[in-house]
Amino acid sequence: MTNEKVVLAYSGGLDTSIIVPWLREQHGLEVHCLVADVGQGAGELAGVEDKALASGAASCEVVDLRERMLVDCAWPCLRALSIYERRYLLGTSLARPVIAEAQVAHARRIGASAVAHGCTGRGNDQVRFELAYQALAPDLTIVAPWREWSIRSREDAIDYAAEAGIPVDVSKTKIYSRDRNLWHLSHEGGPLEDPGSAAPDDLFLLTVDPRDAPDEGVEIELGFEAGVPVSLNGTTLGPVELVETLNELAGQHGVGRADLVENRLVGMKSRGVYETPAGTVLLEALTSLRALTLERDTARQAERLAIEHAELVYTGRWFHPLREALDLFFAKVTETVTGTVQLRLYKGSVTPLSTTSPCSLFDESLATFEESDAFDHADATGFLRIYGLPGRVAARVRSEQAATTGVS
Amino acid sequence: MTNEKVVLAYSGGLDTSIIVPWLREQHGLEVHCLVADVGQGAGELAGVEDKALASGAASCEVVDLRERMLVDCAWPCLRALSIYERRYLLGTSLARPVIAEAQVAHARRIGASAVAHGCTGRGNDQVRFELAYQALAPDLTIVAPWREWSIRSREDAIDYAAEAGIPVDVSKTKIYSRDRNLWHLSHEGGPLEDPGSAAPDDLFLLTVDPRDAPDEGVEIELGFEAGVPVSLNGTTLGPVELVETLNELAGQHGVGRADLVENRLVGMKSRGVYETPAGTVLLEALTSLRALTLERDTARQAERLAIEHAELVYTGRWFHPLREALDLFFAKVTETVTGTVQLRLYKGSVTPLSTTSPCSLFDESLATFEESDAFDHADATGFLRIYGLPGRVAARVRSEQAATTGVS
Amino acid sequence: MTNEKVVLAYSGGLDTSIIVPWLREQHGLEVHCLVADVGQGAGELAGVEDKALASGAASCEVVDLRERMLVDCAWPCLRALSIYERRYLLGTSLARPVIAEAQVAHARRIGASAVAHGCTGRGNDQVRFELAYQALAPDLTIVAPWREWSIRSREDAIDYAAEAGIPVDVSKTKIYSRDRNLWHLSHEGGPLEDPGSAAPDDLFLLTVDPRDAPDEGVEIELGFEAGVPVSLNGTTLGPVELVETLNELAGQHGVGRADLVENRLVGMKSRGVYETPAGTVLLEALTSLRALTLERDTARQAERLAIEHAELVYTGRWFHPLREALDLFFAKVTETVTGTVQLRLYKGSVTPLSTTSPCSLFDESLATFEESDAFDHADATGFLRIYGLPGRVAARVRSEQAATTGVS
Amino acid sequence: MTNEKVVLAYSGGLDTSIIVPWLREQHGLEVHCLVADVGQGAGELAGVEDKALASGAASCEVVDLRERMLVDCAWPCLRALSIYERRYLLGTSLARPVIAEAQVAHARRIGASAVAHGCTGRGNDQVRFELAYQALAPDLTIVAPWREWSIRSREDAIDYAAEAGIPVDVSKTKIYSRDRNLWHLSHEGGPLEDPGSAAPDDLFLLTVDPRDAPDEGVEIELGFEAGVPVSLNGTTLGPVELVETLNELAGQHGVGRADLVENRLVGMKSRGVYETPAGTVLLEALTSLRALTLERDTARQAERLAIEHAELVYTGRWFHPLREALDLFFAKVTETVTGTVQLRLYKGSVTPLSTTSPCSLFDESLATFEESDAFDHADATGFLRIYGLPGRVAARVRSEQAATTGVS
């Protein structure tokens, strides 16, 4: 592939910095860096272009993907109430597809024949990137340095950088492996690799310790249209602004932490600690609003398929015919999930207080324990007789059998 | 059925009190009251036998079903992580089967030909009782006064009691409909019938308001064997003692509230507010322990079937061939769910801190981001090529199709 | 409702004939008959308008719903490969929604305030009709004579007709209860009510006995576009013509019979014998074509959801938010299910011979057992190591546990 | 591993014959052959020990696993009605676990430290073998020559045999790749690698062409106990005898062929043609018997889980905690699946005629269309009102919304 172009998903960190010279040296590629702004914060983005060029990149471009990530990926996960293994809100998983998509678009623009990423062979992200590349551009070559080179540790990487003359501003030890975007911040590695130890108090960056949160909680109101958040406290906000504001607010009250041992796609168990302040609040709110507006059988099937949707997203199958088809299902199902939810944020917990919707299926006259015309108790007699029929016949046969055979 | 015996599930409340004379007058039955002690509290049980006899019952017996309810019903729901509609821990649902079972046993003992309950035609409990009766004793006649009589409100019932000379110690208005047992306390009715209003602060009885909880949280340790809780803070406890102690502790810290609009079996939506202090903590702990000890595919299928198990329990199909078969599945699956979990209870939230197990499937050497022999990064290349194959071929065909037809 | 109009789903048979005067006499309604031509055959439709008027109907209209039934209902069931309880192709279920829809449309046109049907309280069809009415026109009153009147048998009905002066051309005994449309013919009742007896040889009307079928089978070719049949033996045909032709052909070769004990929605088991000649062939063909064109994970999820889709259709939830959302899923999933399938029909069996598609995902270079560049055997090593990892760790822990505890 | 012992799953065919010297030369292992008699036929077993020794094996043992394969593997698949991708009865998949189990047992007996198999890197069987080894004996080393050596074709293998002085009795071309056991015979490769070509008429070995089958069909009766076949035509037979007899009978009538494009575990689509005469008949019979004896909700869930069970078996996860837990589910669920089924075998088709069971849940008095006391039509009114409630409320809200917004 000598002299061909490669688009590297570049972060400015140690790993992707040494990949720049490595791609040139090992593969003879002209390296074009694509920095995805997915909300990782100004700190990480500052000077990133200079860093890329200093590392030998032929070009470096920063693209703002924050809104796209929310609208294209976070909203679909949210409206599906997708949670991986009961606790993880998929924050890293849902950023990968938009980054890969931007890389592919950039590759097309500049006529690159390859794409590269800096994920290791041990994690999920390599899969998320590569499956996205393959789905969007089956013709592009994929280079995954971590699966090729002999670098095996942070120290190796720093040594490599030194040899290559790459200016990296890091210490030889870095305790945690972190991934941050507008939706969340993940922590792995270091002391977390012992599930028998509690996550250190000083681990968290987006959320205060609930015990340090204000003694006064705060009540907020979220507005949704068709399963998608559109307003906060009565003010219509764009996706980025809404999530930023809510992250700030929920983080101040210590809301949004999750700590779990999860099953990675590549087979091993792994401890992950996540901070998803806005996402946690939005999910809780939407759970309440869906409960009010989704018809029963629909809600049940949506609950089942949320598990499947979460697995597809976690395992990198975003641009996949199945995920796309499930997304149509969820979009249809949440058409009427419109309304507002009040919640209280207080010292680490989020409590739904009240929910209203023009599409509410709650009918007080049916539910009440007081007299009402809307429901005839006698109907329940017929219902029960028919509803219970299969089990009743089965029980009768079982008891006859037991009588005959003397076995119960 | 004149002069035959009926066993009534008697609570001492207004409804079941007037059912005693009504069964005698309308059906000519000799009424035998069975009071199930499922942990509703000494207050509700005090003097209940006298009350029953004063209402005209031929006999009244109180049976302690607390341990049975926990072991036979709560534990199976817990180890399956059964939650109804994402929030309800099934507290009422799982008491009904043991009460019905005790009624049937009592009916057999005294030669009764009928059983009766005081549930209305609008709720789930009629179904839970009656399906249990039918499964256990298809030959017994079921009497459900609320679906037969003309009483339609609390006032009607009080008037009936007055006429029948039944001493009932109640006011004409009762705001909430409540159900309490050792596992939980539910609240329905009154102001809750408007999902647009927050649950009143003074509603709760088992849990303090998180804002009034101690400023110091508490850290606890729960021990499990094969998916079932066996110890608290290092002390082995029997089921009743463990749940009582944990209820007290969690309640003090405001842990265990849930507020949801749920879909009743009889079709309408209904607002339920639940307090399940111990259950909430146990479920959170077990979620952590299962994450550490369940193999991935097993965990995924268990997650799917938890939804089905919860629905069966909620909808009264406890003594049902399907629920029993699912229970065997969960018992097998949780064989190795043994270990301890530390958690912090603090102002309404429960936070898992650490988890250990002799059956842990977490292998640090596999998960670590540092160098390790246990995992060869290059394996991921082969894995990815094969794992991504179906999607890759599909993408290639799609893109060829698009090229041919000019449609994307 | 005196003097208001009702639209009756009228067939010309005994039951709906006596419903005409009954609706007038019992409910004071002006009866407008709507005869749905769903392909039940010229015999059943002949003179049906005169019959309706002679029975006292104010009007009678025949509407041709055959194409609509196929396109709106049969195709969605087909492309989902919906089969109820492993054998039933849903022929009756999928005609009901279009009939109900036509009734509602007619009611709107003539300003009727009610709709009525002639289904009994024991069957599924009452539910299918009424749920469709409710979904499409929640304001219309529904009249279900069989659940109101005292007529309990065919003899009662004939007597009622005689009294009412309705000319019915029937004998007092009718062995089978049958339902026919372009998609199928069902048989219930009579000797079929003993599952221990074989269906009589002379029961069948659309298919010859396989043993009497021609000694020469026939090979046919079906063409599909996006999961929908469009051609037979190379000739593009409209839905009605395609199904009619294929019914004839498959029927001649004895293809399309099914005999099962099924679970009715209203709880009991029931024996049904079905003839679905064209449907059976189409389903087999589409199964082959989908196998060639659907990506693996997509195919698996579609297989799961086919069970749910079939249940929704069988149980009358056609115009239901969940079924509609699932239909979007299936439509998306089958976008590329385009191609042709050759099959042999021979003495009762249909054998897929070959399948071709421009969207085929079959790649000979991958599948072959001979040398090929497309697949590197060594990839399987990495794949296997990672794919087998969760189970391997679980096995190791289990065996360590067994060693420690002495239990296996 | 020099001088250590390896247990090779030996068939006597070309591939495993050259593996014997290869294991010795490449890995310095002492090779012990284990020949599993799973019913592949006397032809394949004749002289197999001599052949092994002549190839350089240190020992060769033949073990009869036929009954074990049926009882431990085929019966569990059968009672679950496990079918892979709608057509494949899992015949190869279910033999692998017992062979691997026997290998491991042999390795323990002789103190071997390794196991080996002759499967290629392209197929499913490598996974089935290796996952079984890992589950049963995580300490044993696994050798998979096909993923190590440079042999890439049949010709290469023959050349290798010649060099090694191994007497192999084969031609350089072998059209099909076949696998045979008592349960089935599979065909892959050659002309089958074009799904657009029909399987050649002369492909089949266990079943006659339906067109050549006797003009007189045959009626048979199968007896089952708890979901497991126990008798044929009234005679109690052991598993091996029953399947052998039924294979013969069904094969004569051309019953048991399947032809599909399937998704292999390693990702590609593959054409497989299968002959499973006895299995096909047993599955059809059991489908009928289950329909008669399984309670409705249980049957539905079993239908869902059959898909999962089949996938686990196909993908090599036999000795896997999830499959084992599902098996407990199915064993429980089929406890009452006892009775007899009559079927007709005729020119390629199997037709269930009648079914009887002491545990039948069919109740004629409920199902009949004639007058009966067992079912009150009026019950259906209450049932319908409650069953339809969620959809009715949803429809009302939708129509109100449409009225308000002017959108439908």
CSV table of N, CA and C in Angstrom, one decimal, chain A residues 305 312 320-329, chain B residues 394 398, chain C residues 76 78-81 225-228 286 289-306 325-338 357 359 361, chain D residues 86 269:
chain,number,residue,atom,x,y,z
A,305,LEU,N,-37.0,-6.5,23.3
A,305,LEU,CA,-36.1,-6.2,22.2
A,305,LEU,C,-35.0,-5.2,22.7
A,312,LEU,N,-26.6,-5.6,20.4
A,312,LEU,CA,-26.1,-5.2,19.0
A,312,LEU,C,-25.2,-4.0,19.1
A,320,HIS,N,-25.9,-2.4,10.9
A,320,HIS,CA,-26.1,-3.8,10.7
A,320,HIS,C,-27.6,-3.9,10.3
A,321,PRO,N,-27.9,-4.8,9.4
A,321,PRO,CA,-29.4,-4.8,9.0
A,321,PRO,C,-30.3,-5.1,10.2
A,322,LEU,N,-29.9,-5.9,11.1
A,322,LEU,CA,-30.8,-6.2,12.2
A,322,LEU,C,-31.0,-4.9,13.1
A,323,ARG,N,-29.9,-4.2,13.4
A,323,ARG,CA,-30.1,-3.1,14.3
A,323,ARG,C,-30.9,-2.0,13.6
A,324,GLU,N,-30.7,-1.9,12.3
A,324,GLU,CA,-31.5,-0.9,11.6
A,324,GLU,C,-33.0,-1.3,11.6
A,325,ALA,N,-33.3,-2.5,11.5
A,325,ALA,CA,-34.7,-3.0,11.5
A,325,ALA,C,-35.3,-2.8,12.8
A,326,LEU,N,-34.5,-3.1,13.9
A,326,LEU,CA,-35.0,-2.9,15.2
A,326,LEU,C,-35.3,-1.4,15.5
A,327,ASP,N,-34.4,-0.6,14.9
A,327,ASP,CA,-34.6,0.8,15.1
A,327,ASP,C,-35.9,1.3,14.6
A,328,LEU,N,-36.3,0.8,13.4
A,328,LEU,CA,-37.6,1.1,12.8
A,328,LEU,C,-38.7,0.7,13.8
A,329,PHE,N,-38.5,-0.5,14.4
A,329,PHE,CA,-39.5,-0.9,15.4
A,329,PHE,C,-39.7,0.1,16.5
B,394,ALA,N,-23.0,-9.2,3.8
B,394,ALA,CA,-24.2,-8.5,3.6
B,394,ALA,C,-24.0,-7.0,3.1
B,398,ARG,N,-25.0,-5.5,-0.5
B,398,ARG,CA,-25.8,-4.3,-0.5
B,398,ARG,C,-25.2,-3.2,-1.4
C,76,PRO,N,-47.8,-9.7,4.3
C,76,PRO,CA,-47.1,-9.4,5.6
C,76,PRO,C,-46.9,-10.7,6.4
C,78,LEU,N,-46.7,-13.7,5.2
C,78,LEU,CA,-45.8,-14.6,4.4
C,78,LEU,C,-44.4,-14.1,4.6
C,79,ARG,N,-44.1,-12.8,4.4
C,79,ARG,CA,-42.7,-12.4,4.5
C,79,ARG,C,-42.2,-12.5,5.9
C,80,ALA,N,-43.0,-12.6,6.9
C,80,ALA,CA,-42.6,-12.8,8.2
C,80,ALA,C,-42.4,-14.3,8.5
C,81,LEU,N,-42.8,-15.2,7.6
C,81,LEU,CA,-42.9,-16.6,7.8
C,81,LEU,C,-43.7,-16.9,9.0
C,225,GLU,N,-40.1,-10.4,-5.0
C,225,GLU,CA,-39.4,-9.1,-4.9
C,225,GLU,C,-39.6,-8.6,-3.4
C,226,ALA,N,-38.6,-8.4,-2.7
C,226,ALA,CA,-38.7,-7.8,-1.4
C,226,ALA,C,-39.6,-8.6,-0.5
C,227,GLY,N,-39.5,-10.0,-0.6
C,227,GLY,CA,-40.3,-10.8,0.2
C,227,GLY,C,-41.7,-11.1,-0.2
C,228,VAL,N,-42.0,-10.6,-1.4
C,228,VAL,CA,-43.4,-10.7,-1.8
C,228,VAL,C,-43.4,-11.5,-3.2
C,286,LEU,N,-40.2,-19.2,0.1
C,286,LEU,CA,-39.7,-18.0,0.7
C,286,LEU,C,-38.7,-18.4,1.8
C,289,LEU,N,-35.5,-18.8,0.0
C,289,LEU,CA,-35.0,-17.5,-0.5
C,289,LEU,C,-34.5,-16.7,0.6
C,290,ARG,N,-35.1,-16.7,1.7
C,290,ARG,CA,-34.6,-15.9,2.9
C,290,ARG,C,-33.3,-16.5,3.4
C,291,ALA,N,-33.2,-17.8,3.4
C,291,ALA,CA,-32.0,-18.5,3.9
C,291,ALA,C,-30.8,-18.0,3.0
C,292,LEU,N,-31.1,-17.7,1.8
C,292,LEU,CA,-30.0,-17.3,0.9
C,292,LEU,C,-29.7,-15.8,1.1
C,293,THR,N,-30.6,-15.0,1.5
C,293,THR,CA,-30.4,-13.6,1.4
C,293,THR,C,-30.4,-12.8,2.7
C,294,LEU,N,-30.8,-13.5,3.8
C,294,LEU,CA,-30.8,-12.8,5.1
C,294,LEU,C,-29.5,-13.0,5.8
C,295,GLU,N,-29.0,-12.0,6.3
C,295,GLU,CA,-27.8,-12.0,7.2
C,295,GLU,C,-28.1,-12.9,8.4
C,296,ARG,N,-27.2,-13.5,9.0
C,296,ARG,CA,-27.4,-14.5,10.0
C,296,ARG,C,-28.1,-14.0,11.3
C,297,ASP,N,-27.6,-13.0,11.9
C,297,ASP,CA,-28.3,-12.5,13.1
C,297,ASP,C,-29.7,-12.0,12.8
C,298,THR,N,-29.8,-11.3,11.7
C,298,THR,CA,-31.1,-10.8,11.3
C,298,THR,C,-32.1,-12.0,11.1
C,299,ALA,N,-31.6,-13.1,10.5
C,299,ALA,CA,-32.5,-14.2,10.3
C,299,ALA,C,-32.9,-14.8,11.6
C,300,ARG,N,-31.9,-14.9,12.6
C,300,ARG,CA,-32.3,-15.5,13.9
C,300,ARG,C,-33.4,-14.6,14.6
C,301,GLN,N,-33.2,-13.3,14.6
C,301,GLN,CA,-34.2,-12.5,15.3
C,301,GLN,C,-35.5,-12.5,14.5
C,302,ALA,N,-35.5,-12.6,13.2
C,302,ALA,CA,-36.7,-12.7,12.5
C,302,ALA,C,-37.4,-14.0,12.8
C,303,GLU,N,-36.6,-15.1,13.0
C,303,GLU,CA,-37.3,-16.4,13.3
C,303,GLU,C,-38.0,-16.2,14.7
C,304,ARG,N,-37.3,-15.6,15.6
C,304,ARG,CA,-38.0,-15.4,16.9
C,304,ARG,C,-39.2,-14.5,16.8
C,305,LEU,N,-39.1,-13.5,16.1
C,305,LEU,CA,-40.3,-12.6,16.0
C,305,LEU,C,-41.4,-13.1,15.2
C,306,ALA,N,-41.1,-14.1,14.3
C,306,ALA,CA,-42.2,-14.7,13.6
C,306,ALA,C,-43.2,-15.4,14.5
C,325,ALA,N,-45.7,-2.3,14.3
C,325,ALA,CA,-44.3,-2.0,14.5
C,325,ALA,C,-43.5,-3.3,14.0
C,326,LEU,N,-44.0,-4.5,14.4
C,326,LEU,CA,-43.3,-5.7,13.9
C,326,LEU,C,-43.3,-5.7,12.4
C,327,ASP,N,-44.4,-5.3,11.8
C,327,ASP,CA,-44.4,-5.3,10.3
C,327,ASP,C,-43.4,-4.4,9.7
C,328,LEU,N,-43.1,-3.3,10.3
C,328,LEU,CA,-42.1,-2.4,9.8
C,328,LEU,C,-40.7,-3.2,9.9
C,329,PHE,N,-40.5,-3.9,11.0
C,329,PHE,CA,-39.3,-4.7,11.1
C,329,PHE,C,-39.2,-5.7,10.0
C,330,PHE,N,-40.2,-6.4,9.7
C,330,PHE,CA,-40.2,-7.5,8.7
C,330,PHE,C,-40.0,-6.9,7.3
C,331,ALA,N,-40.7,-5.8,7.1
C,331,ALA,CA,-40.6,-5.2,5.7
C,331,ALA,C,-39.1,-4.7,5.5
C,332,LYS,N,-38.5,-4.2,6.5
C,332,LYS,CA,-37.1,-3.8,6.4
C,332,LYS,C,-36.2,-5.0,6.1
C,333,VAL,N,-36.4,-6.0,6.9
C,333,VAL,CA,-35.6,-7.2,6.9
C,333,VAL,C,-35.6,-7.9,5.6
C,334,THR,N,-36.8,-7.8,5.0
C,334,THR,CA,-36.9,-8.6,3.7
C,334,THR,C,-36.7,-7.7,2.5
C,335,GLU,N,-36.2,-6.5,2.6
C,335,GLU,CA,-35.9,-5.7,1.5
C,335,GLU,C,-35.1,-6.4,0.4
C,336,THR,N,-34.2,-7.2,0.8
C,336,THR,CA,-33.4,-7.8,-0.2
C,336,THR,C,-33.8,-9.3,-0.5
C,337,VAL,N,-35.0,-9.7,-0.1
C,337,VAL,CA,-35.4,-11.0,-0.3
C,337,VAL,C,-36.1,-11.1,-1.7
C,338,THR,N,-35.2,-11.0,-2.7
C,338,THR,CA,-35.6,-10.9,-4.1
C,338,THR,C,-34.9,-12.1,-4.8
C,357,SER,N,-30.6,-15.6,-6.4
C,357,SER,CA,-30.9,-14.2,-6.0
C,357,SER,C,-29.8,-13.2,-6.3
C,359,CYS,N,-29.3,-10.8,-4.6
C,359,CYS,CA,-28.9,-10.4,-3.3
C,359,CYS,C,-28.3,-11.6,-2.5
C,361,LEU,N,-26.3,-14.0,-0.4
C,361,LEU,CA,-25.1,-13.9,0.5
C,361,LEU,C,-24.3,-15.1,0.5
D,86,ARG,N,-35.0,-23.5,10.7
D,86,ARG,CA,-36.3,-24.0,10.2
D,86,ARG,C,-36.2,-25.4,9.5
D,269,LYS,N,-22.3,-18.6,4.7
D,269,LYS,CA,-23.5,-19.5,4.4
D,269,LYS,C,-23.0,-20.7,3.7
